[in-house]
Amino acid sequence: MQTRPQFLLLLLFLLGPFCLQAQTGVGVKKEKGAIQLFDGSRKSLDKNWKYWEGPRFKAQMPIKWEIVPDPVDKGTVVSSNDPAAAGGLYGAADIVTIQEFQDFRLHVEFLVQNEGGNSGVYLQNRYEIQILDGDYGLHGMAAIINEHLPTVKAYNGVGKWNAYDIHFKAARFENGKLTEKARVTIYFNGQKIHEDKEIQQVWGGPNSGIDGGNDKGKGITDRPGGIKLQAEGHNVLYRNIWIKEVNLDGKGTDF
């Protein structure tokens, strides 16, 4: 006959994988010690975000991304459809967090309102995790853009909320020289789609983010960067964005 402590240990062991899944996906609340970067309010948008003033920058503060009613649930969300980015001018009105980060655990929820909706989540304002309805290639939904395809098609579709849960390790340097490229693990709607993948470079040129114009995106530098959301003239909505700084020295990104 098992004692109560032994039974509890066995139960925790058996439920371990399910407990992990419960920490990812739509509606997950921020972890202890995490920062709520966006909670649906204009106040949190203005407090934590600014425009990224890259070479194609066309907007003016304050941020013109509109706070709108959540089309599915109660509350409000923000739309990436900034008029300055009409026609797909990425880099013209992208927003980036004021705070910059190295290693982190990030949660982002998004909803594509129309077919073909296009945006993107940039890690350190360098590496894009694509949001693109209807495309499942290396430039498509949930791809580590131009490098890694997701192992599972977990997209909920137009008009529904989706969630990226991301564990990111920044590139490492010694004496100013790159010794280890950035790595990332990603869950999409609770399913693991990228496991400890190495990221080679910044794609999209100087309008895409930090180091995009440095040696054609291969010249990664040793500096932190913010979380960036891309405006491409589409109605892609965001809510419940939070981040927790971690230290992954000597570790991979799997979680």
XYZ file of N, CA and C in Angstrom:
765
model
N 0.855 -1.204 0.000
C 0.000 0.000 0.000
C 0.886 1.247 0.000
N 0.583 2.179 -0.925
C 1.400 3.375 -1.035
C 1.020 4.398 0.029
N 2.015 5.080 0.581
C 1.751 6.176 1.496
C 1.306 7.385 0.691
N 0.734 8.363 1.366
C 0.234 9.568 0.685
C 1.345 10.324 -0.040
N 2.525 10.568 0.589
C 3.599 11.271 -0.129
C 4.035 10.538 -1.383
N 4.127 9.176 -1.304
C 4.516 8.406 -2.473
C 3.479 8.536 -3.582
N 2.206 8.522 -3.201
C 1.128 8.658 -4.174
C 1.176 10.015 -4.875
N 1.431 11.076 -4.093
C 1.505 12.416 -4.671
C 2.673 12.549 -5.636
N 3.817 11.957 -5.278
C 4.965 11.994 -6.175
C 4.663 11.272 -7.480
N 4.007 10.122 -7.391
C 3.638 9.368 -8.583
C 2.670 10.177 -9.440
N 1.710 10.835 -8.794
C 0.733 11.641 -9.519
C 1.406 12.786 -10.251
N 2.337 13.472 -9.587
C 3.053 14.576 -10.227
C 3.868 14.083 -11.411
N 4.478 12.909 -11.269
C 5.260 12.335 -12.364
C 4.379 12.052 -13.574
N 3.203 11.458 -13.311
C 2.300 11.092 -14.401
C 1.679 12.311 -15.065
N 1.428 13.344 -14.284
C 0.781 14.546 -14.821
C 1.774 15.565 -15.343
N 3.069 15.304 -15.211
C 4.086 16.270 -15.624
C 3.882 16.833 -17.007
N 3.740 15.981 -18.045
C 3.566 16.497 -19.399
C 2.329 17.367 -19.550
N 1.237 17.002 -18.841
C 0.011 17.784 -18.949
C 0.155 19.142 -18.256
N 0.901 19.162 -17.169
C 1.149 20.429 -16.479
C 1.938 21.376 -17.372
N 2.895 20.824 -18.134
C 3.677 21.654 -19.041
C 2.783 22.259 -20.107
N 1.885 21.439 -20.695
C 0.989 21.939 -21.723
C 0.090 23.045 -21.182
N -0.313 22.935 -19.911
C -1.206 23.927 -19.326
C -0.551 25.294 -19.232
N 0.763 25.355 -19.354
C 1.463 26.626 -19.253
C 1.647 27.308 -20.612
N 1.132 26.711 -21.661
C 1.234 27.293 -22.995
C -0.145 27.357 -23.633
N -0.304 28.247 -24.598
C -1.562 28.325 -25.325
C -2.358 29.581 -25.012
N -3.489 29.723 -25.685
C -4.334 30.901 -25.558
C -4.856 31.038 -24.134
N -4.758 32.239 -23.594
C -5.308 32.536 -22.279
C -4.371 32.334 -21.121
N -3.142 31.910 -21.380
C -2.193 31.679 -20.288
C -1.826 33.006 -19.616
N -1.915 33.025 -18.304
C -1.563 34.223 -17.558
C -0.054 34.291 -17.347
N 0.437 35.483 -17.115
C 1.879 35.666 -16.987
C 2.415 34.904 -15.785
N 3.644 34.409 -15.967
C 4.307 33.690 -14.891
C 4.775 34.661 -13.810
N 5.056 34.116 -12.639
C 5.606 34.922 -11.556
C 6.922 35.549 -12.005
N 7.060 36.839 -11.801
C 8.265 37.551 -12.184
C 8.252 38.079 -13.599
N 7.181 37.809 -14.351
C 7.092 38.274 -15.736
C 6.545 39.706 -15.805
N 6.786 40.353 -16.924
C 6.310 41.709 -17.184
C 5.162 41.643 -18.183
N 4.029 42.263 -17.869
C 2.903 42.326 -18.801
C 3.163 43.470 -19.784
N 3.562 43.121 -20.989
C 3.906 44.138 -21.990
C 2.675 44.762 -22.625
N 1.591 43.991 -22.732
C 0.344 44.544 -23.257
C -0.823 43.788 -22.655
N -1.775 44.533 -22.080
C -2.925 43.920 -21.421
C -4.245 44.294 -22.089
N -4.174 44.882 -23.290
C -5.375 45.287 -24.003
C -5.696 46.763 -23.876
N -4.989 47.472 -23.015
C -5.305 48.873 -22.751
C -4.377 49.833 -23.496
N -4.892 51.009 -23.752
C -4.072 52.075 -24.346
C -2.924 52.441 -23.407
N -3.193 52.403 -22.104
C -2.175 52.760 -21.125
C -0.959 51.853 -21.241
N -1.179 50.536 -21.340
C -0.046 49.624 -21.412
C 0.676 49.725 -22.748
N -0.058 50.051 -23.816
C 0.576 50.260 -25.123
C 1.530 51.448 -25.069
N 1.036 52.561 -24.537
C 1.861 53.774 -24.480
C 3.004 53.652 -23.482
N 2.801 52.881 -22.427
C 3.831 52.739 -21.398
C 5.002 51.868 -21.854
N 4.688 50.802 -22.594
C 5.702 49.777 -22.875
C 6.218 49.740 -24.308
N 5.602 50.484 -25.216
C 5.928 50.361 -26.632
C 6.221 51.720 -27.266
N 6.939 51.667 -28.372
C 7.219 52.838 -29.190
C 7.338 52.376 -30.640
N 7.348 53.324 -31.567
C 7.647 52.955 -32.953
C 9.131 52.614 -33.093
N 9.421 51.626 -33.961
C 10.809 51.370 -34.314
C 11.202 52.310 -35.445
N 12.180 53.158 -35.181
C 12.574 54.181 -36.150
C 13.703 53.656 -37.044
N 13.349 52.707 -37.896
C 14.280 52.165 -38.877
C 14.345 53.032 -40.119
N 15.068 52.577 -41.146
C 15.269 53.406 -42.342
C 13.988 53.703 -43.122
N 12.934 52.888 -42.961
C 11.690 53.120 -43.706
C 10.621 53.764 -42.831
N 10.968 54.199 -41.658
C 10.007 54.732 -40.701
C 9.212 55.900 -41.285
N 7.881 55.829 -41.198
C 7.011 56.865 -41.761
C 5.994 57.413 -40.766
N 5.868 56.801 -39.602
C 4.832 57.183 -38.646
C 5.337 58.265 -37.690
N 4.438 58.741 -36.841
C 4.787 59.707 -35.807
C 4.107 59.316 -34.507
N 4.824 59.503 -33.411
C 4.228 59.255 -32.106
C 3.114 60.270 -31.864
N 2.060 59.924 -31.108
C 1.877 58.651 -30.425
C 1.534 57.521 -31.388
N 1.651 56.293 -30.919
C 1.394 55.119 -31.751
C -0.030 55.154 -32.292
N -0.173 54.912 -33.598
C -1.480 54.955 -34.265
C -2.160 53.593 -34.325
N -1.550 52.546 -33.777
C -2.239 51.261 -33.704
C -3.481 51.456 -32.838
N -4.639 51.052 -33.320
C -5.906 51.359 -32.669
C -6.298 50.297 -31.648
N -6.758 50.752 -30.493
C -7.349 49.855 -29.496
C -8.795 49.601 -29.913
N -9.152 48.307 -30.084
C -10.470 47.936 -30.597
C -11.084 46.855 -29.702
N -12.409 46.665 -29.790
C -13.041 45.588 -29.006
C -12.537 44.218 -29.461
N -12.365 43.322 -28.506
C -12.001 41.941 -28.813
C -13.174 41.310 -29.573
N -12.957 40.814 -30.803
C -14.071 40.258 -31.585
C -14.562 38.894 -31.098
N -13.847 38.275 -30.172
C -14.200 36.937 -29.684
C -14.602 36.958 -28.217
N -13.793 37.593 -27.404
C -14.014 37.615 -25.961
C -14.266 39.047 -25.483
N -14.474 39.217 -24.199
C -14.652 40.543 -23.627
C -13.323 41.287 -23.613
N -13.387 42.597 -23.480
C -12.180 43.397 -23.364
C -11.773 44.046 -24.663
N -10.570 44.599 -24.663
C -10.043 45.295 -25.833
C -8.678 44.726 -26.213
N -8.315 44.981 -27.475
C -7.065 44.479 -28.047
C -6.490 45.574 -28.928
N -5.351 45.326 -29.562
C -4.763 46.332 -30.439
C -4.642 45.770 -31.851
N -4.900 46.619 -32.848
C -4.802 46.236 -34.255
C -3.512 46.771 -34.854
N -2.833 45.923 -35.629
C -1.569 46.310 -36.260
C -1.768 47.109 -37.545
N -3.015 47.401 -37.909
C -3.299 48.063 -39.186
C -3.042 49.567 -39.098
N -1.771 49.930 -38.998
C -1.358 51.333 -38.964
C -1.392 51.891 -40.388
N -2.038 53.041 -40.601
C -2.135 53.581 -41.965
C -0.788 53.856 -42.628
N 0.245 54.111 -41.857
C 1.563 54.395 -42.441
C 2.169 53.170 -43.108
N 1.661 51.970 -42.772
C 2.216 50.730 -43.338
C 1.363 50.179 -44.470
N 0.366 50.936 -44.927
C -0.514 50.462 -45.991
C 0.296 50.017 -47.209
N -0.148 48.908 -47.803
C 0.566 48.375 -48.964
C 1.686 47.430 -48.606
N 1.794 47.067 -47.331
C 2.812 46.100 -46.919
C 4.165 46.690 -46.608
N 4.213 47.962 -46.219
C 5.497 48.611 -45.925
C 5.991 48.245 -44.525
N 6.491 47.013 -44.390
C 7.048 46.633 -43.092
C 8.224 47.545 -42.765
N 8.321 47.902 -41.502
C 9.349 48.842 -41.072
C 8.881 50.281 -41.058
N 7.718 50.552 -41.648
C 7.216 51.929 -41.695
C 6.512 52.318 -40.404
N 5.876 51.350 -39.736
C 5.116 51.657 -38.522
C 5.115 50.483 -37.552
N 6.187 49.700 -37.552
C 6.315 48.609 -36.581
C 6.470 49.191 -35.186
N 5.977 48.456 -34.183
C 6.172 48.905 -32.804
C 7.093 47.926 -32.073
N 7.881 48.462 -31.152
C 8.870 47.674 -30.415
C 8.820 48.060 -28.944
N 9.118 47.115 -28.081
C 9.111 47.432 -26.652
C 10.221 48.418 -26.315
N 9.925 49.284 -25.389
C 10.926 50.238 -24.922
C 12.061 49.499 -24.222
N 11.700 48.493 -23.436
C 12.715 47.687 -22.759
C 13.321 46.681 -23.723
N 14.625 46.456 -23.607
C 15.323 45.497 -24.459
C 15.694 44.262 -23.638
N 15.894 43.137 -24.339
C 16.041 41.857 -23.659
C 17.149 41.009 -24.273
N 17.659 40.068 -23.481
C 18.603 39.055 -23.953
C 17.877 37.708 -24.019
N 17.974 36.889 -22.967
C 17.266 35.608 -22.931
C 15.897 35.825 -22.280
N 14.880 35.106 -22.794
C 13.544 35.349 -22.242
C 12.561 34.232 -22.596
N 11.468 34.237 -21.830
C 10.263 33.440 -22.109
C 9.181 34.434 -22.477
N 8.612 34.289 -23.681
C 7.658 35.263 -24.220
C 6.339 34.586 -24.550
N 5.243 35.264 -24.217
C 3.899 34.804 -24.594
C 3.222 35.909 -25.396
N 2.712 35.564 -26.585
C 2.027 36.524 -27.465
C 0.759 35.876 -28.012
N -0.384 36.573 -27.910
C -1.620 36.086 -28.514
C -2.021 36.994 -29.676
N -2.441 36.366 -30.798
C -2.790 37.139 -31.991
C -3.996 36.533 -32.688
N -4.714 37.376 -33.419
C -5.880 36.969 -34.198
C -5.801 37.638 -35.564
N -5.851 36.844 -36.628
C -5.860 37.355 -38.000
C -7.318 37.536 -38.405
N -7.720 38.777 -38.713
C -9.135 39.037 -38.987
C -9.552 38.721 -40.412
N -8.618 38.790 -41.366
C -8.966 38.603 -42.772
C -8.011 37.620 -43.443
N -8.484 36.940 -44.459
C -7.638 36.016 -45.201
C -6.402 36.743 -45.734
N -5.265 36.085 -45.636
C -4.016 36.685 -46.110
C -3.390 37.667 -45.147
N -3.977 37.797 -43.948
C -3.449 38.737 -42.966
C -1.986 38.476 -42.631
N -1.215 39.557 -42.533
C 0.242 39.443 -42.412
C 0.754 40.348 -41.300
N 1.597 39.774 -40.438
C 2.295 40.528 -39.409
C 3.500 39.681 -39.021
N 4.030 39.874 -37.832
C 5.162 39.073 -37.389
C 5.610 39.490 -36.007
N 6.169 38.528 -35.274
C 6.731 38.772 -33.953
C 8.247 38.668 -34.079
N 8.952 39.734 -33.708
C 10.408 39.780 -33.839
C 11.060 39.659 -32.469
N 11.966 38.710 -32.346
C 12.710 38.484 -31.118
C 13.971 39.322 -31.152
N 14.163 40.146 -30.125
C 15.285 41.102 -30.082
C 15.248 42.046 -31.276
N 14.085 42.294 -31.844
C 13.968 43.136 -33.039
C 14.925 42.666 -34.138
N 15.112 41.334 -34.206
C 15.991 40.729 -35.213
C 15.312 39.576 -35.941
N 14.879 38.585 -35.161
C 14.506 37.286 -35.719
C 12.983 37.175 -35.776
N 12.441 36.991 -36.983
C 10.991 37.013 -37.141
C 10.366 35.634 -37.025
N 9.327 35.545 -36.187
C 8.426 34.405 -36.163
C 7.187 34.866 -36.931
N 6.969 34.266 -38.079
C 6.009 34.792 -39.041
C 4.558 34.600 -38.623
N 3.734 35.577 -38.988
C 2.281 35.473 -38.932
C 1.789 35.788 -40.340
N 1.291 34.786 -41.045
C 0.839 34.985 -42.432
C -0.222 33.942 -42.754
N -1.475 34.364 -42.776
C -2.582 33.464 -43.043
C -2.481 32.864 -44.444
N -2.679 31.545 -44.527
C -2.748 30.874 -45.812
C -1.429 30.421 -46.388
N -0.318 30.715 -45.724
C 1.003 30.307 -46.221
C 1.666 29.451 -45.146
N 2.094 28.245 -45.533
C 2.715 27.340 -44.575
C 4.139 26.958 -44.987
N 4.753 27.781 -45.854
C 6.124 27.540 -46.263
C 7.110 28.228 -45.337
N 8.350 28.344 -45.790
C 9.399 28.954 -44.970
C 9.175 30.446 -44.749
N 8.258 31.047 -45.510
C 7.886 32.442 -45.270
C 6.480 32.518 -44.673
N 5.950 31.367 -44.226
C 4.560 31.304 -43.808
C 4.346 31.209 -42.319
N 3.101 30.939 -41.963
C 2.657 30.936 -40.576
C 3.530 30.064 -39.685
N 3.994 30.658 -38.598
C 4.749 29.993 -37.531
C 6.150 29.553 -37.941
N 6.602 29.957 -39.120
C 7.976 29.656 -39.513
C 8.951 30.575 -38.783
N 10.119 30.040 -38.443
C 11.260 30.901 -38.121
C 11.745 31.339 -39.489
N 11.419 32.527 -39.860
C 11.328 32.918 -41.261
C 12.579 32.577 -42.067
N 12.322 31.920 -43.209
C 13.348 31.532 -44.187
C 14.321 30.467 -43.686
N 14.064 29.916 -42.476
C 15.016 28.938 -41.925
C 14.382 27.633 -41.466
N 13.300 27.699 -40.684
C 12.755 26.472 -40.099
C 11.230 26.438 -40.237
N 10.717 25.326 -40.774
C 9.281 25.091 -40.839
C 8.769 24.550 -39.505
N 7.552 24.916 -39.097
C 6.976 24.303 -37.900
C 6.731 22.814 -38.141
N 6.897 22.011 -37.118
C 6.708 20.566 -37.265
C 5.237 20.173 -37.236
N 4.364 21.077 -36.774
C 2.925 20.819 -36.683
C 2.186 22.047 -37.207
N 1.107 21.829 -37.953
C 0.245 22.929 -38.381
C -0.814 23.140 -37.297
N -0.546 24.088 -36.407
C -1.400 24.269 -35.229
C -2.263 25.529 -35.303
N -2.262 26.218 -36.428
C -2.986 27.483 -36.595
C -4.488 27.262 -36.440
N -5.145 28.098 -35.642
C -6.586 27.985 -35.419
C -7.416 28.596 -36.529
N -6.804 29.418 -37.382
C -7.520 29.980 -38.520
C -7.971 31.418 -38.314
N -8.502 32.000 -39.400
C -8.975 33.390 -39.402
C -10.084 33.573 -38.376
N -10.016 34.696 -37.660
C -11.064 35.040 -36.713
C -10.974 34.349 -35.373
N -9.873 33.599 -35.137
C -9.703 32.899 -33.869
C -8.371 33.291 -33.230
N -8.342 33.235 -31.906
C -7.121 33.588 -31.196
C -6.104 32.448 -31.248
N -4.852 32.843 -31.369
C -3.713 31.930 -31.401
C -2.676 32.421 -30.415
N -1.754 31.531 -30.027
C -0.721 31.927 -29.059
C 0.630 31.324 -29.425
N 1.649 32.174 -29.389
C 3.036 31.725 -29.435
C 3.601 31.773 -28.017
N 4.222 30.672 -27.586
C 4.992 30.646 -26.347
C 6.428 30.336 -26.735
N 7.325 31.249 -26.402
C 8.672 31.251 -26.967
C 9.717 31.283 -25.867
N 10.730 30.417 -25.984
C 11.890 30.427 -25.105
C 13.086 30.755 -25.981
N 13.702 31.895 -25.738
C 14.730 32.417 -26.632
C 16.053 32.629 -25.913
N 17.122 32.215 -26.569
C 18.480 32.433 -26.074
C 19.229 33.293 -27.076
N 19.711 34.432 -26.625
C 20.416 35.361 -27.505
C 21.759 34.795 -27.949
N 22.270 35.320 -29.047
C 23.605 34.940 -29.518
C 24.640 35.271 -28.449
N 25.705 34.481 -28.412
C 26.789 34.681 -27.448
C 28.048 35.160 -28.160
N 28.813 35.974 -27.423
C 30.027 36.571 -27.967
C 31.167 36.457 -26.950
N 32.373 36.394 -27.451
C 33.578 36.500 -26.630
C 34.537 37.459 -27.308
N 34.933 38.492 -26.563
C 35.821 39.522 -27.099
C 35.285 40.110 -28.403
N 33.970 40.292 -28.433
C 33.343 40.909 -29.587
C 33.092 39.990 -30.767
N 33.459 38.718 -30.654
C 33.287 37.774 -31.760
C 32.160 36.790 -31.443
N 31.364 36.509 -32.456
C 30.242 35.589 -32.300
C 30.737 34.170 -32.033
N 30.307 33.582 -30.924
C 30.708 32.210 -30.583
C 29.535 31.233 -30.611
N 28.324 31.742 -30.506
C 27.132 30.876 -30.493
C 25.951 31.656 -31.054
N 25.278 31.100 -32.048
C 24.129 31.778 -32.642
C 22.899 31.655 -31.750
N 21.943 32.525 -31.990
C 20.704 32.521 -31.209
C 19.969 31.198 -31.394
N 19.201 30.817 -30.371
C 18.430 29.573 -30.413
C 17.032 29.832 -29.859
N 16.064 29.002 -30.277
C 14.693 29.224 -29.831
C 13.897 27.922 -29.841
N 12.991 27.808 -28.856
C 11.965 26.769 -28.820
C 10.613 27.476 -28.803
N 9.662 26.966 -29.600
C 8.359 27.632 -29.725
C 7.220 26.629 -29.625
N 6.215 26.981 -28.817
C 4.934 26.288 -28.812
C 3.919 27.164 -29.540
N 3.070 26.524 -30.368
C 2.011 27.229 -31.090
C 0.686 26.598 -30.677
N -0.132 27.387 -29.985
C -1.408 26.892 -29.462
C -1.223 25.602 -28.663
N -0.171 25.597 -27.836
C 0.074 24.493 -26.936
C 0.822 23.325 -27.535
N 1.174 23.388 -28.806
C 1.913 22.301 -29.448
C 3.327 22.755 -29.799
N 4.305 21.926 -29.469
C 5.685 22.294 -29.755
C 5.936 22.203 -31.256
N 6.377 23.315 -31.857
C 6.582 23.347 -33.306
C 8.039 23.573 -33.694
N 8.840 24.114 -32.774
C 10.276 24.296 -33.000
C 10.993 23.937 -31.705
N 11.971 23.042 -31.774
C 12.685 22.626 -30.576
C 14.165 22.995 -30.664
N 14.548 23.980 -29.868
C 15.946 24.406 -29.733
C 16.617 24.599 -31.086
N 15.979 25.399 -31.944
C 16.491 25.647 -33.288
C 17.482 26.810 -33.294
N 18.555 26.645 -34.030
C 19.536 27.709 -34.213
C 19.052 28.655 -35.301
N 19.248 29.955 -35.076
C 18.843 30.962 -36.060
C 20.100 31.556 -36.686
N 20.157 31.524 -37.997
C 21.377 31.889 -38.694
C 21.585 33.388 -38.843
N 20.493 34.139 -39.127
C 20.689 35.542 -39.477
C 19.386 36.332 -39.381
N 19.478 37.631 -39.651
C 18.319 38.503 -39.791
C 17.945 38.533 -41.271
N 16.663 38.366 -41.568
C 16.194 38.365 -42.955
C 15.366 39.623 -43.232
N 15.363 40.061 -44.468
C 14.508 41.179 -44.870
C 15.216 42.497 -45.055
N 16.521 42.525 -44.849
C 17.261 43.754 -45.082
C 17.145 44.759 -43.953
N 17.656 45.967 -44.164
C 17.710 46.965 -43.089
C 16.353 47.406 -42.569
N 15.280 47.210 -43.363
C 13.949 47.603 -42.905
C 13.324 46.594 -41.946
N 13.995 45.456 -41.744
C 13.400 44.384 -40.946
C 13.721 44.500 -39.467
N 14.854 45.092 -39.102
C 15.191 45.189 -37.689
C 16.683 45.342 -37.470
N 17.101 45.213 -36.214
C 18.504 45.360 -35.846
C 19.358 44.379 -36.654
N 20.460 44.862 -37.194
C 21.451 44.072 -37.936
C 20.958 43.587 -39.292
N 19.756 43.968 -39.702
C 19.254 43.528 -40.999
C 20.083 44.020 -42.170
N 20.708 45.164 -42.011
C 21.544 45.705 -43.076
C 23.027 45.484 -42.852
N 23.377 44.676 -41.853
C 24.776 44.431 -41.499
C 25.230 43.118 -42.138
N 26.089 43.189 -43.144
C 26.570 42.008 -43.868
C 25.395 41.149 -44.336
N 24.412 41.813 -44.954
C 23.210 41.150 -45.485
C 22.490 40.311 -44.428
N 22.503 40.805 -43.199
C 21.793 40.142 -42.116
C 22.609 39.118 -41.357
N 23.809 38.840 -41.834
C 24.650 37.845 -41.154
C 25.528 38.457 -40.066
N 25.630 39.785 -40.038
C 26.512 40.451 -39.083
C 25.827 40.757 -37.772
N 25.485 39.709 -37.034
C 24.809 39.882 -35.739
C 25.762 40.555 -34.752
N 25.239 41.528 -34.021
C 26.037 42.251 -33.040
C 25.606 41.903 -31.622
N 26.450 42.242 -30.682
C 26.236 41.893 -29.280
C 25.510 43.029 -28.568
N 24.215 43.100 -28.790
C 23.403 44.089 -28.094
C 22.004 43.527 -27.936
N 21.336 43.863 -26.847
C 19.963 43.399 -26.666
C 19.022 44.102 -27.635
N 17.788 43.648 -27.664
C 16.783 44.277 -28.522
C 15.406 44.036 -27.949
N 14.447 44.823 -28.395
C 13.085 44.699 -27.900
C 12.281 43.648 -28.643
N 11.068 43.412 -28.154
C 10.100 42.587 -28.862
C 9.369 43.497 -29.840
N 9.398 43.131 -31.115
C 8.765 43.983 -32.121
C 7.565 43.277 -32.747
N 6.504 44.042 -33.014
C 5.333 43.571 -33.743
C 5.264 44.328 -35.054
N 5.005 43.598 -36.126
C 5.109 44.173 -37.464
C 3.767 44.701 -37.964
N 3.802 45.885 -38.549
C 2.655 46.469 -39.245
C 2.868 46.300 -40.745
N 1.878 45.683 -41.410
C 1.965 45.532 -42.865
C 0.660 45.927 -43.549
N -0.136 46.772 -42.881
C -1.390 47.204 -43.466
C -2.487 46.156 -43.402
N -2.423 45.253 -42.409
C -3.413 44.193 -42.253
C -4.027 44.257 -40.859
N -5.249 43.716 -40.755
C -5.931 43.670 -39.460
C -5.525 42.415 -38.696
N -4.373 42.478 -38.079
C -3.928 41.432 -37.172
C -3.979 42.021 -35.772
N -4.691 41.353 -34.879
C -4.907 41.856 -33.529
C -3.980 41.157 -32.543
N -3.639 41.878 -31.469
C -2.782 41.318 -30.420
C -3.394 41.582 -29.049
N -3.109 40.657 -28.130
C -3.513 40.811 -26.734
C -2.598 39.941 -25.860
N -2.679 40.121 -24.566
C -2.010 39.265 -23.565
C -0.560 38.953 -23.954
N 0.256 39.987 -23.976
C 1.678 39.815 -24.282
C 2.476 40.004 -22.997
N 3.244 38.984 -22.636
C 4.090 39.107 -21.439
C 5.426 38.427 -21.675
N 6.399 38.835 -20.860
C 7.767 38.340 -21.031
C 8.419 38.162 -19.665
N 9.257 37.154 -19.570
C 10.016 36.900 -18.350
C 11.480 36.718 -18.725
N 12.329 37.528 -18.146
C 13.764 37.411 -18.421
C 14.321 36.176 -17.723
N 15.177 35.453 -18.408
C 15.818 34.256 -17.864
C 17.299 34.299 -18.218
N 18.064 33.394 -17.648
C 19.490 33.276 -17.975
C 19.741 31.867 -18.497
N 20.079 31.748 -19.773
C 20.291 30.454 -20.398
C 21.758 30.174 -20.684
N 22.636 30.786 -19.934
C 24.069 30.480 -20.091
C 24.295 28.970 -19.933
N 24.935 28.374 -20.922
C 25.248 26.959 -20.848
C 24.070 26.039 -21.019
N 22.917 26.584 -21.430
C 21.696 25.783 -21.548
C 21.103 25.910 -22.950
N 20.257 24.942 -23.294
C 19.440 25.034 -24.499
C 18.144 25.755 -24.187
N 17.250 25.800 -25.161
C 15.994 26.556 -24.988
C 14.779 25.670 -24.783
N 14.927 24.358 -24.861
C 13.758 23.496 -24.763
C 13.083 23.659 -23.395
N 11.760 23.629 -23.394
C 10.999 23.739 -22.140
C 9.671 23.008 -22.261
